[in-house]
Amino acid sequence: MSKVLDYHEKHKNDWRWQEGDVTATRTTMWTGPGCHNGCGIVYYTKDNKVVGIEGDVNNPVNQGRLCMRCINYLESTNHPDRLKWPLKRVGERGENKWERISWDEAYDIIVKNVRDIQKNYGPESIVAMEGTGRNIVWQVNYLCYSAFQSPNFTLGFLSGDSCYMPRAAVEGVTNGDFFLVDCSQQFEDRYENPEWRAPEYIMIWGSNPLAANADGFFGHWITDLMQRGSKLIVTDPKLTWLATKADYWLRIRPGSDAALAMAFLNIVISEDLYDHDFVEKWTNGFNEVAERVKEWTPERAAAVCWVDKDALVAAARAFAKAECAAIHWGVAVDMAVTGVSTAQSLNSLVAITGNMDVPGGNILVQYAYGQGLAYNYGFENVPQDVAPKRLGNEYPLRQMGFGANAHEDAVLEAMESGKPYPIKMLWLQTTNPIANMAGEAPRVYAAMKKVDFCVVVDLYMTPSAVAFADIVLPAAMSSERWGNRNWYTPLRTITKVAEYYEAKSDEDIILELGKRLQPEFFPWKDNKDWYDWIMLNEATESGMTFDELQEKVYSFPKFEYRKYEKGLLRPDGDPGFNTVTGKLELKIELYEMWGLDPLPWYEEPRESPYSTPELFEEYPFVMTTGNRSYEFFHSEHRQLKLNREFHPDPIMDINADSAAKLGIKEGDWVWIENRKGRFKQRARLDQFMDPRVIRAEHGWWFPEKEAAEPSLFGVFDSNCNNLTSMCDNGPTGYGAPYKNQIAKVYKCTEENSEIMPSTQVTRLGGFPYVKK
């Protein structure tokens, strides 16, 4: 072990060195395949191929630690199923028949279709989509806005933008900035920094950060803090590993998060446990919030949310009385119609307990050195008469720039109805909608089949590519591209060290196509030249060129706590928050102006034990979906032998007693069904699950199965989104009920498995509910 540390100590100031005929390069892994994070790694390369990889112990972000997906990168990058060159469809859609073409041929076909659609239907009839993953948070939208001239960039049919966007939108109007648990990630010397302290309590809400590593947050920072004394409160339907280590585990009913969060506020306020000084000096609307949450007594919340009342009260008191405490929240907050309200309440809880932007609390984070490229990058290049045609523009948060993308549900409705205008082209880059993001996947499948022209850019042939694509383009993986990113800090570079057949980086594909369509918006020579321009024009506070940052590997800007006291948040330099009132808005003034409820609220899911009790008798489980695993990132990594060896099949969790009543044993294949459809997964019995709740995995398809329809890699057979909804959103347009559908469970038999869901969807017109 000491030899390993000695080796890295020797090279801690090097970014590249030789080990015989192998070159070592310190840089950042930032996908693909996908991940939200940017861990420090050391590549070992020979003859333009990656032959080894390990965590960079000298990188403060991950300090040498890597997850399974990164450790197994060699299998990913050298996998024989990777796309190697551009392909053109030669059979019918869904037949999986292709011919190899050159990049120039591919670009010519795409340009012709774009020009024809722009001329005959208008550029707004082109929709560009991305998923979550590869380091392209600003690239696909730039292509959409600048090359296609369309305002309709969006996420891969993610209903209600239900992944971080609801939380981000609330933070935008409430704080003016995002927050994260203070894990010392903003300091290069990390846990040794004298200003930093560990939170006394961390409340983990709707997240399993060890597997998810979501939104610029390295999950193992939580365990680092536990080793330094931090205690946990975990709100989760599942007894996760972190929940077993918690002082308080609140086994919440999926979909009732907003009610529970309001109960937390009520306990803290009614028991006078809030920070009077912070509330009086820095917040707006406290009295109105206090009055609104009064009705959410611990007794009522316990009954509605299915949590233990005493544990709820004790957890709220522990959080409020802690010297410093923080909330780490996850996508479960977003995946409900009430997602925005939940986020508003949790944000308020951090604020009124005096934990906003203080050591050991939730720090307000900003993009390092001012490089904040995001979904609105390039929108100014959309023609002025076209920009207002963005689908979903009726939602005020989008009109005012708090959400830069088109509304996914509105895109689906336009595809189905042709109104307000038809959708004629889809550009899918790093997204596999019917396997992963799209709610009500069979409905989305039917709508996508109607679109005239579709291009897919990805790493592998996917179900979405086989079903819809006319052109498929091969994307480079992380080791095959140049790049940088700062979600949120430090600023890091991605260094190209390898090549794979004709695969190109996402940026090079966008740049080369953009030059053909609107060259005035694409003046850069290549991928690296673009990043050099970004360093000099967007990350201006860094004072570095791309090459200079590359040799530093990463760079931390200066960080300060209590920025609201120092005039570091507002453009005018005055103390306060970057909001319309200059205060942290517990009551959101802009919402009131837009006719929205400015205070937290709760309503039952459209279908639930309480809103539709008769239906719940037929479908007696609340189903939550989308839990993360260590082996996969959403729909990715299913090709990898090692990852599948650890996790060969989709798994659903069910209470052991509930399973016994249904004659279900550990490992049985079971059908999960509701009025929209059904899918099957293997049962895992869990004595700690609420007997009325089940939990299913998402993102499953089977690369080992037949690609052509009706199989389509078995994409609908185990797809939990056969049961979820589109177009069921909150008043802001954000939030959708991915995690709170009701369903029934029964064992798979030969008799009830004659027609598999993939055949039902691709050959028989879908499930009966969808056809209505």
CSV table of C-alpha atoms in Angstrom, one decimal, residues 52-483:
chain,number,residue,atom,x,y,z
A,52,GLY,CA,-5.4,0.9,-17.3
A,53,ILE,CA,-7.3,3.3,-15.0
A,54,GLU,CA,-7.2,4.1,-11.3
A,55,GLY,CA,-8.4,6.8,-9.0
A,56,ASP,CA,-6.2,9.9,-8.6
A,57,VAL,CA,-5.4,10.0,-4.9
A,58,ASN,CA,-4.1,13.5,-5.4
A,59,ASN,CA,-7.4,14.9,-6.6
A,60,PRO,CA,-9.3,16.4,-3.7
A,61,VAL,CA,-12.7,15.6,-5.2
A,62,ASN,CA,-12.7,11.8,-4.9
A,63,GLN,CA,-9.3,11.3,-3.3
A,64,GLY,CA,-8.6,8.2,-5.3
A,65,ARG,CA,-11.9,6.5,-4.9
A,66,LEU,CA,-13.9,5.3,-7.9
A,67,CYS,CA,-17.2,3.6,-8.3
A,68,MET,CA,-17.7,0.2,-10.0
A,69,ARG,CA,-18.8,1.9,-13.2
A,70,CYS,CA,-15.6,3.8,-13.5
A,71,ILE,CA,-13.3,1.0,-12.4
A,72,ASN,CA,-14.8,-1.1,-15.2
A,73,TYR,CA,-14.3,1.6,-17.8
A,74,LEU,CA,-12.0,-0.6,-19.9
A,75,GLU,CA,-14.8,-3.0,-20.6
A,76,SER,CA,-17.0,-0.1,-21.6
A,77,THR,CA,-14.5,1.6,-23.9
A,78,ASN,CA,-13.3,-1.5,-25.7
A,79,HIS,CA,-16.6,-3.3,-25.9
A,80,PRO,CA,-17.2,-4.9,-29.3
A,81,ASP,CA,-20.9,-3.6,-29.4
A,82,ARG,CA,-19.8,0.1,-29.4
A,83,LEU,CA,-20.9,2.1,-32.4
A,84,LYS,CA,-17.9,2.5,-34.7
A,85,TRP,CA,-19.0,4.6,-37.6
A,86,PRO,CA,-22.1,6.5,-38.9
A,87,LEU,CA,-25.0,4.3,-39.9
A,88,LYS,CA,-28.0,4.9,-42.2
A,89,ARG,CA,-31.2,2.9,-41.8
A,90,VAL,CA,-31.9,0.7,-44.9
A,91,GLY,CA,-34.9,-1.3,-43.7
A,92,GLU,CA,-38.1,-0.2,-42.0
A,93,ARG,CA,-37.9,1.4,-38.6
A,94,GLY,CA,-37.6,-1.2,-36.0
A,95,GLU,CA,-36.0,-3.8,-38.3
A,96,ASN,CA,-32.4,-3.0,-37.2
A,97,LYS,CA,-31.1,-2.9,-40.7
A,98,TRP,CA,-28.3,-0.4,-41.4
A,99,GLU,CA,-25.5,0.4,-43.8
A,100,ARG,CA,-22.2,2.1,-43.0
A,101,ILE,CA,-21.9,5.6,-44.4
A,102,SER,CA,-19.2,8.3,-44.1
A,103,TRP,CA,-19.5,11.3,-41.8
A,104,ASP,CA,-19.9,13.6,-44.8
A,105,GLU,CA,-22.8,11.5,-46.1
A,106,ALA,CA,-24.4,11.6,-42.7
A,107,TYR,CA,-24.0,15.3,-42.4
A,108,ASP,CA,-25.4,15.8,-46.0
A,109,ILE,CA,-28.5,13.8,-45.2
A,110,ILE,CA,-29.1,15.7,-41.9
A,111,VAL,CA,-28.5,19.1,-43.5
A,112,LYS,CA,-31.0,18.3,-46.3
A,113,ASN,CA,-33.7,17.3,-43.8
A,114,VAL,CA,-33.1,20.3,-41.6
A,115,ARG,CA,-33.3,22.7,-44.5
A,116,ASP,CA,-36.5,21.1,-45.8
A,117,ILE,CA,-38.2,21.2,-42.4
A,118,GLN,CA,-37.1,24.7,-41.7
A,119,LYS,CA,-38.5,25.8,-45.1
A,120,ASN,CA,-41.8,23.9,-45.0
A,121,TYR,CA,-42.8,23.8,-41.3
A,122,GLY,CA,-40.5,26.3,-39.6
A,123,PRO,CA,-37.4,25.5,-37.4
A,124,GLU,CA,-39.6,25.1,-34.3
A,125,SER,CA,-40.7,21.7,-35.8
A,126,ILE,CA,-37.3,20.4,-34.9
A,127,VAL,CA,-36.8,19.1,-31.3
A,128,ALA,CA,-33.4,18.3,-29.9
A,129,MET,CA,-33.2,16.1,-26.8
A,130,GLU,CA,-30.5,14.9,-24.4
A,131,GLY,CA,-30.6,12.7,-21.4
A,132,THR,CA,-28.5,12.9,-18.3
A,133,GLY,CA,-25.0,11.8,-18.5
A,134,ARG,CA,-22.2,12.7,-20.9
A,135,ASN,CA,-20.7,16.0,-20.2
A,136,ILE,CA,-23.1,17.9,-22.5
A,137,VAL,CA,-25.2,20.1,-20.3
A,138,TRP,CA,-24.8,23.0,-22.8
A,139,GLN,CA,-23.8,21.4,-26.1
A,140,VAL,CA,-27.0,19.9,-27.4
A,141,ASN,CA,-29.0,23.0,-26.6
A,142,TYR,CA,-26.4,25.1,-28.4
A,143,LEU,CA,-26.9,22.9,-31.5
A,144,CYS,CA,-30.6,23.2,-31.2
A,145,TYR,CA,-30.7,27.0,-30.8
A,146,SER,CA,-27.8,28.0,-33.0
A,147,ALA,CA,-27.8,25.4,-35.8
A,148,PHE,CA,-31.4,24.2,-36.0
A,149,GLN,CA,-32.7,27.7,-35.1
A,150,SER,CA,-35.3,26.0,-33.0
A,151,PRO,CA,-36.3,26.9,-29.4
A,152,ASN,CA,-37.3,23.4,-28.6
A,153,PHE,CA,-34.4,21.8,-26.8
A,154,THR,CA,-35.6,19.5,-24.1
A,155,LEU,CA,-34.8,16.4,-22.0
A,156,GLY,CA,-35.8,12.9,-23.2
A,157,PHE,CA,-39.5,13.1,-22.4
A,158,LEU,CA,-38.7,13.5,-18.7
A,159,SER,CA,-42.2,14.5,-17.6
A,160,GLY,CA,-42.3,17.7,-15.6
A,161,ASP,CA,-38.5,18.1,-15.8
A,162,SER,CA,-38.5,15.8,-12.8
A,163,CYS,CA,-34.8,15.5,-12.2
A,164,TYR,CA,-33.3,18.4,-10.2
A,165,MET,CA,-35.1,21.0,-12.3
A,166,PRO,CA,-38.0,21.5,-9.8
A,167,ARG,CA,-35.5,22.0,-7.0
A,168,ALA,CA,-33.3,24.2,-9.1
A,169,ALA,CA,-36.2,26.4,-10.1
A,170,VAL,CA,-37.3,26.8,-6.5
A,171,GLU,CA,-33.8,27.7,-5.4
A,172,GLY,CA,-33.6,30.2,-8.2
A,173,VAL,CA,-36.6,32.2,-7.0
A,174,THR,CA,-36.0,31.6,-3.3
A,175,ASN,CA,-32.2,31.9,-2.7
A,176,GLY,CA,-31.0,33.0,-6.1
A,177,ASP,CA,-28.4,30.2,-5.8
A,178,PHE,CA,-28.2,26.4,-5.4
A,179,PHE,CA,-27.2,24.7,-2.1
A,180,LEU,CA,-25.2,21.6,-1.2
A,181,VAL,CA,-24.3,19.9,2.0
A,182,ASP,CA,-21.0,21.4,3.3
A,183,CYS,CA,-18.7,18.5,2.8
A,184,SER,CA,-15.6,20.8,2.4
A,185,GLN,CA,-15.7,20.1,-1.3
A,186,GLN,CA,-15.1,23.8,-2.0
A,187,PHE,CA,-11.7,23.7,-0.4
A,188,GLU,CA,-8.6,22.1,-2.0
A,189,ASP,CA,-7.3,21.1,1.5
A,190,ARG,CA,-10.8,19.6,2.2
A,191,TYR,CA,-11.3,18.3,5.7
A,192,GLU,CA,-8.1,20.1,7.0
A,193,ASN,CA,-9.5,23.5,6.1
A,194,PRO,CA,-9.7,25.6,9.4
A,195,GLU,CA,-12.9,27.3,8.4
A,196,TRP,CA,-14.8,24.1,7.7
A,197,ARG,CA,-16.7,21.9,10.3
A,198,ALA,CA,-18.7,18.8,9.9
A,199,PRO,CA,-22.5,19.0,10.1
A,200,GLU,CA,-23.8,17.7,13.4
A,201,TYR,CA,-26.8,16.3,11.5
A,202,ILE,CA,-27.3,15.5,7.8
A,203,MET,CA,-30.8,14.8,6.7
A,204,ILE,CA,-30.8,12.7,3.6
A,205,TRP,CA,-34.2,13.1,1.8
A,206,GLY,CA,-35.2,10.9,-1.1
A,207,SER,CA,-31.6,9.9,-2.1
A,208,ASN,CA,-29.1,7.2,-1.9
A,209,PRO,CA,-26.0,9.2,-2.5
A,210,LEU,CA,-23.6,6.3,-2.3
A,211,ALA,CA,-25.1,4.8,-5.5
A,212,ALA,CA,-26.4,8.0,-7.1
A,213,ASN,CA,-23.5,10.5,-6.8
A,214,ALA,CA,-26.0,13.0,-8.1
A,215,ASP,CA,-25.7,16.7,-9.1
A,216,GLY,CA,-22.1,17.5,-8.5
A,217,PHE,CA,-22.1,15.5,-5.2
A,218,PHE,CA,-19.7,12.6,-4.5
A,219,GLY,CA,-21.7,10.2,-2.4
A,220,HIS,CA,-18.9,9.0,-0.2
A,221,TRP,CA,-18.4,12.5,1.2
A,222,ILE,CA,-21.4,11.4,3.4
A,223,THR,CA,-19.4,8.5,4.9
A,224,ASP,CA,-16.4,10.8,5.3
A,225,LEU,CA,-18.5,13.1,7.4
A,226,MET,CA,-19.9,10.2,9.4
A,227,GLN,CA,-16.3,9.3,10.3
A,228,ARG,CA,-15.9,12.8,11.5
A,229,GLY,CA,-19.0,12.7,13.8
A,230,SER,CA,-21.9,13.7,11.6
A,231,LYS,CA,-25.2,11.9,12.5
A,232,LEU,CA,-28.0,11.0,10.0
A,233,ILE,CA,-31.7,11.5,9.5
A,234,VAL,CA,-32.9,9.5,6.5
A,235,THR,CA,-36.2,9.9,4.8
A,236,ASP,CA,-36.7,7.0,2.4
A,237,PRO,CA,-39.3,4.2,1.9
A,238,LYS,CA,-36.3,1.7,1.8
A,239,LEU,CA,-34.0,0.9,4.7
A,240,THR,CA,-30.8,1.7,2.8
A,241,TRP,CA,-27.4,1.2,4.2
A,242,LEU,CA,-27.3,4.8,5.3
A,243,ALA,CA,-30.7,4.4,6.9
A,244,THR,CA,-29.3,1.6,9.0
A,245,LYS,CA,-26.7,4.0,10.3
A,246,ALA,CA,-29.1,6.8,11.0
A,247,ASP,CA,-30.4,8.1,14.3
A,248,TYR,CA,-33.8,8.5,12.7
A,249,TRP,CA,-35.3,6.7,9.7
A,250,LEU,CA,-38.6,8.0,8.4
A,251,ARG,CA,-40.2,5.4,6.2
A,252,ILE,CA,-42.2,7.7,4.1
A,253,ARG,CA,-45.1,6.9,1.8
A,254,PRO,CA,-43.9,7.8,-1.7
A,255,GLY,CA,-45.6,10.9,-2.9
A,256,SER,CA,-46.3,12.5,0.5
A,257,ASP,CA,-43.0,14.3,0.8
A,258,ALA,CA,-44.5,17.8,0.7
A,259,ALA,CA,-46.8,17.0,3.7
A,260,LEU,CA,-43.9,15.6,5.7
A,261,ALA,CA,-41.7,18.6,4.9
A,262,MET,CA,-44.4,21.0,6.0
A,263,ALA,CA,-44.7,19.0,9.3
A,264,PHE,CA,-41.0,19.5,9.9
A,265,LEU,CA,-41.5,23.3,9.5
A,266,ASN,CA,-44.5,23.3,11.8
A,267,ILE,CA,-42.6,21.4,14.6
A,268,VAL,CA,-39.6,23.7,14.3
A,269,ILE,CA,-41.8,26.9,14.3
A,270,SER,CA,-44.4,25.8,16.9
A,271,GLU,CA,-41.7,24.7,19.3
A,272,ASP,CA,-39.8,27.9,18.8
A,273,LEU,CA,-36.7,26.1,17.6
A,274,TYR,CA,-36.0,28.4,14.7
A,275,ASP,CA,-33.2,31.0,14.3
A,276,HIS,CA,-34.9,34.3,15.1
A,277,ASP,CA,-31.9,36.4,14.1
A,278,PHE,CA,-31.6,34.9,10.6
A,279,VAL,CA,-35.4,34.9,10.1
A,280,GLU,CA,-35.8,38.5,11.0
A,281,LYS,CA,-32.8,39.9,9.1
A,282,TRP,CA,-32.7,37.8,6.0
A,283,THR,CA,-36.1,36.1,5.2
A,284,ASN,CA,-39.4,37.2,3.7
A,285,GLY,CA,-42.8,35.7,4.5
A,286,PHE,CA,-42.1,33.9,7.7
A,287,ASN,CA,-45.5,34.6,9.3
A,288,GLU,CA,-47.4,33.5,6.3
A,289,VAL,CA,-45.5,30.2,6.1
A,290,ALA,CA,-46.0,29.6,9.9
A,291,GLU,CA,-49.7,30.1,9.4
A,292,ARG,CA,-49.8,27.8,6.3
A,293,VAL,CA,-48.0,24.9,8.0
A,294,LYS,CA,-50.0,24.9,11.2
A,295,GLU,CA,-52.4,22.3,9.9
A,296,TRP,CA,-49.6,19.9,9.4
A,297,THR,CA,-49.4,18.6,13.0
A,298,PRO,CA,-47.2,15.6,13.7
A,299,GLU,CA,-50.3,13.5,14.1
A,300,ARG,CA,-51.7,14.4,10.8
A,301,ALA,CA,-48.4,14.0,9.0
A,302,ALA,CA,-47.8,10.6,10.6
A,303,ALA,CA,-51.2,9.4,9.3
A,304,VAL,CA,-50.8,10.8,5.8
A,305,CYS,CA,-47.2,10.0,5.3
A,306,TRP,CA,-47.2,6.6,7.1
A,307,VAL,CA,-44.2,7.6,9.3
A,308,ASP,CA,-43.8,7.2,13.1
A,309,LYS,CA,-45.0,10.3,14.8
A,310,ASP,CA,-42.5,10.2,17.6
A,311,ALA,CA,-39.6,9.6,15.2
A,312,LEU,CA,-40.8,12.6,13.1
A,313,VAL,CA,-40.9,14.9,16.1
A,314,ALA,CA,-37.6,13.7,17.4
A,315,ALA,CA,-35.9,14.1,14.0
A,316,ALA,CA,-37.3,17.7,13.6
A,317,ARG,CA,-36.0,18.6,17.0
A,318,ALA,CA,-32.6,17.1,16.5
A,319,PHE,CA,-32.2,18.9,13.2
A,320,ALA,CA,-33.2,22.2,14.6
A,321,LYS,CA,-31.2,22.0,17.8
A,322,ALA,CA,-28.0,20.9,16.1
A,323,GLU,CA,-25.1,23.4,16.1
A,324,CYS,CA,-25.1,23.0,12.4
A,325,ALA,CA,-27.1,20.8,10.1
A,326,ALA,CA,-27.7,20.2,6.4
A,327,ILE,CA,-30.1,18.6,3.9
A,328,HIS,CA,-29.0,16.4,1.1
A,329,TRP,CA,-32.0,15.9,-1.2
A,330,GLY,CA,-32.5,13.7,-4.2
A,331,VAL,CA,-34.7,13.1,-7.2
A,332,ALA,CA,-37.6,11.8,-5.1
A,333,VAL,CA,-38.3,15.4,-4.2
A,334,ASP,CA,-38.9,16.2,-7.9
A,335,MET,CA,-40.8,13.1,-8.9
A,336,ALA,CA,-44.2,14.1,-7.6
A,337,VAL,CA,-46.8,16.7,-8.7
A,338,THR,CA,-46.0,18.5,-5.4
A,339,GLY,CA,-42.2,18.4,-6.1
A,340,VAL,CA,-41.8,22.2,-6.2
A,341,SER,CA,-43.7,22.5,-2.9
A,342,THR,CA,-41.5,19.9,-1.2
A,343,ALA,CA,-38.4,21.7,-2.4
A,344,GLN,CA,-39.7,25.0,-1.1
A,345,SER,CA,-40.4,23.6,2.4
A,346,LEU,CA,-37.0,21.9,2.7
A,347,ASN,CA,-35.2,25.0,1.5
A,348,SER,CA,-37.1,26.9,4.1
A,349,LEU,CA,-36.2,24.4,6.8
A,350,VAL,CA,-32.5,25.0,6.1
A,351,ALA,CA,-33.1,28.7,6.2
A,352,ILE,CA,-35.1,29.1,9.4
A,353,THR,CA,-32.8,26.8,11.3
A,354,GLY,CA,-29.9,29.1,10.5
A,355,ASN,CA,-28.1,26.6,8.3
A,356,MET,CA,-27.8,28.6,5.1
A,357,ASP,CA,-24.3,29.2,3.8
A,358,VAL,CA,-22.6,28.5,7.2
A,359,PRO,CA,-19.9,26.0,8.0
A,360,GLY,CA,-21.4,22.6,8.4
A,361,GLY,CA,-24.7,23.7,6.9
A,362,ASN,CA,-25.9,24.0,3.3
A,363,ILE,CA,-23.4,26.1,1.4
A,364,LEU,CA,-24.5,28.3,-1.5
A,365,VAL,CA,-22.5,27.1,-4.5
A,366,GLN,CA,-21.7,28.9,-7.7
A,367,TYR,CA,-20.0,27.7,-10.9
A,368,ALA,CA,-16.3,27.9,-10.5
A,369,TYR,CA,-14.8,31.0,-12.1
A,370,GLY,CA,-18.1,32.1,-13.5
A,371,GLN,CA,-18.4,29.5,-16.2
A,372,GLY,CA,-22.1,28.8,-16.0
A,373,LEU,CA,-22.9,27.4,-19.4
A,374,ALA,CA,-26.2,25.6,-19.1
A,375,TYR,CA,-29.5,24.9,-20.9
A,376,ASN,CA,-29.9,28.5,-22.1
A,377,TYR,CA,-26.5,28.7,-23.8
A,378,GLY,CA,-27.1,29.9,-27.4
A,379,PHE,CA,-30.8,30.8,-27.0
A,380,GLU,CA,-30.1,34.3,-28.2
A,381,ASN,CA,-29.3,32.8,-31.6
A,382,VAL,CA,-32.9,31.6,-32.1
A,383,PRO,CA,-34.6,34.1,-34.5
A,384,GLN,CA,-36.7,36.5,-32.5
A,385,ASP,CA,-40.0,35.5,-34.3
A,386,VAL,CA,-39.3,31.8,-33.5
A,387,ALA,CA,-38.2,32.0,-29.8
A,388,PRO,CA,-41.7,32.7,-28.4
A,389,LYS,CA,-42.9,29.5,-30.0
A,390,ARG,CA,-41.0,27.3,-27.5
A,391,LEU,CA,-43.4,24.6,-26.3
A,392,GLY,CA,-44.5,25.1,-22.7
A,393,ASN,CA,-43.8,28.8,-22.8
A,394,GLU,CA,-47.1,29.4,-21.0
A,395,TYR,CA,-45.4,28.5,-17.7
A,396,PRO,CA,-44.0,31.7,-16.2
A,397,LEU,CA,-40.9,30.2,-14.8
A,398,ARG,CA,-39.9,29.4,-18.3
A,399,GLN,CA,-40.9,32.8,-19.6
A,400,MET,CA,-38.8,34.4,-17.0
A,401,GLY,CA,-35.7,32.3,-17.7
A,402,PHE,CA,-35.8,30.1,-14.6
A,403,GLY,CA,-36.2,27.1,-16.9
A,404,ALA,CA,-34.5,27.2,-20.3
A,405,ASN,CA,-35.8,24.2,-22.0
A,406,ALA,CA,-39.0,23.3,-23.7
A,407,HIS,CA,-41.6,21.4,-21.7
A,408,GLU,CA,-41.4,17.7,-22.4
A,409,ASP,CA,-45.1,17.0,-21.9
A,410,ALA,CA,-46.0,19.8,-24.3
A,411,VAL,CA,-43.6,18.3,-26.8
A,412,LEU,CA,-45.4,15.0,-26.6
A,413,GLU,CA,-48.8,16.6,-27.0
A,414,ALA,CA,-47.6,18.4,-30.1
A,415,MET,CA,-46.2,15.2,-31.5
A,416,GLU,CA,-49.6,13.5,-30.9
A,417,SER,CA,-51.9,16.3,-32.1
A,418,GLY,CA,-49.8,18.4,-34.5
A,419,LYS,CA,-50.8,21.4,-32.4
A,420,PRO,CA,-49.8,24.2,-32.1
A,421,TYR,CA,-47.5,22.9,-34.9
A,422,PRO,CA,-46.2,19.5,-36.0
A,423,ILE,CA,-42.9,18.0,-34.9
A,424,LYS,CA,-41.0,16.7,-37.9
A,425,MET,CA,-37.5,16.0,-36.6
A,426,LEU,CA,-36.0,14.6,-33.4
A,427,TRP,CA,-32.3,14.8,-32.5
A,428,LEU,CA,-31.5,12.4,-29.7
A,429,GLN,CA,-28.1,12.8,-28.2
A,430,THR,CA,-27.2,10.8,-25.1
A,431,THR,CA,-30.8,9.8,-24.4
A,432,ASN,CA,-32.6,6.6,-24.7
A,433,PRO,CA,-36.2,7.8,-23.9
A,434,ILE,CA,-38.3,4.7,-24.1
A,435,ALA,CA,-35.8,2.7,-21.9
A,436,ASN,CA,-35.4,5.4,-19.3
A,437,MET,CA,-36.6,8.9,-19.0
A,438,ALA,CA,-39.9,8.9,-20.7
A,439,GLY,CA,-43.0,8.5,-18.5
A,440,GLU,CA,-45.7,6.4,-20.0
A,441,ALA,CA,-43.1,4.8,-22.3
A,442,PRO,CA,-45.6,3.0,-24.6
A,443,ARG,CA,-47.4,6.3,-25.3
A,444,VAL,CA,-44.1,8.0,-26.1
A,445,TYR,CA,-43.1,5.1,-28.4
A,446,ALA,CA,-46.3,5.6,-30.4
A,447,ALA,CA,-45.8,9.3,-30.7
A,448,MET,CA,-42.1,9.0,-31.7
A,449,LYS,CA,-43.0,6.6,-34.5
A,450,LYS,CA,-44.9,9.5,-36.2
A,451,VAL,CA,-41.9,11.8,-36.5
A,452,ASP,CA,-40.6,12.0,-40.1
A,453,PHE,CA,-36.8,12.2,-39.4
A,454,CYS,CA,-34.8,11.1,-36.4
A,455,VAL,CA,-31.0,11.2,-35.6
A,456,VAL,CA,-29.5,9.4,-32.6
A,457,VAL,CA,-26.0,10.1,-31.3
A,458,ASP,CA,-24.9,7.5,-28.8
A,459,LEU,CA,-22.3,5.0,-27.6
A,460,TYR,CA,-24.2,1.8,-28.4
A,461,MET,CA,-27.2,0.8,-30.5
A,462,THR,CA,-30.1,1.3,-28.2
A,463,PRO,CA,-33.8,0.4,-28.3
A,464,SER,CA,-34.6,4.1,-29.1
A,465,ALA,CA,-32.2,4.1,-32.0
A,466,VAL,CA,-33.5,0.8,-33.5
A,467,ALA,CA,-37.1,2.0,-33.1
A,468,PHE,CA,-36.9,5.5,-34.5
A,469,ALA,CA,-33.5,6.5,-36.0
A,470,ASP,CA,-32.8,7.2,-39.6
A,471,ILE,CA,-29.2,8.1,-38.9
A,472,VAL,CA,-27.1,6.8,-36.0
A,473,LEU,CA,-23.8,8.6,-35.1
A,474,PRO,CA,-21.1,7.1,-32.9
A,475,ALA,CA,-20.1,9.2,-29.9
A,476,ALA,CA,-16.8,9.2,-28.1
A,477,MET,CA,-16.3,8.2,-24.5
A,478,SER,CA,-14.7,10.3,-21.8
A,479,SER,CA,-11.1,9.3,-22.7
A,480,GLU,CA,-11.7,10.2,-26.3
A,481,ARG,CA,-12.6,13.8,-26.0
A,482,TRP,CA,-11.4,17.2,-24.8
A,483,GLY,CA,-13.5,19.1,-22.3
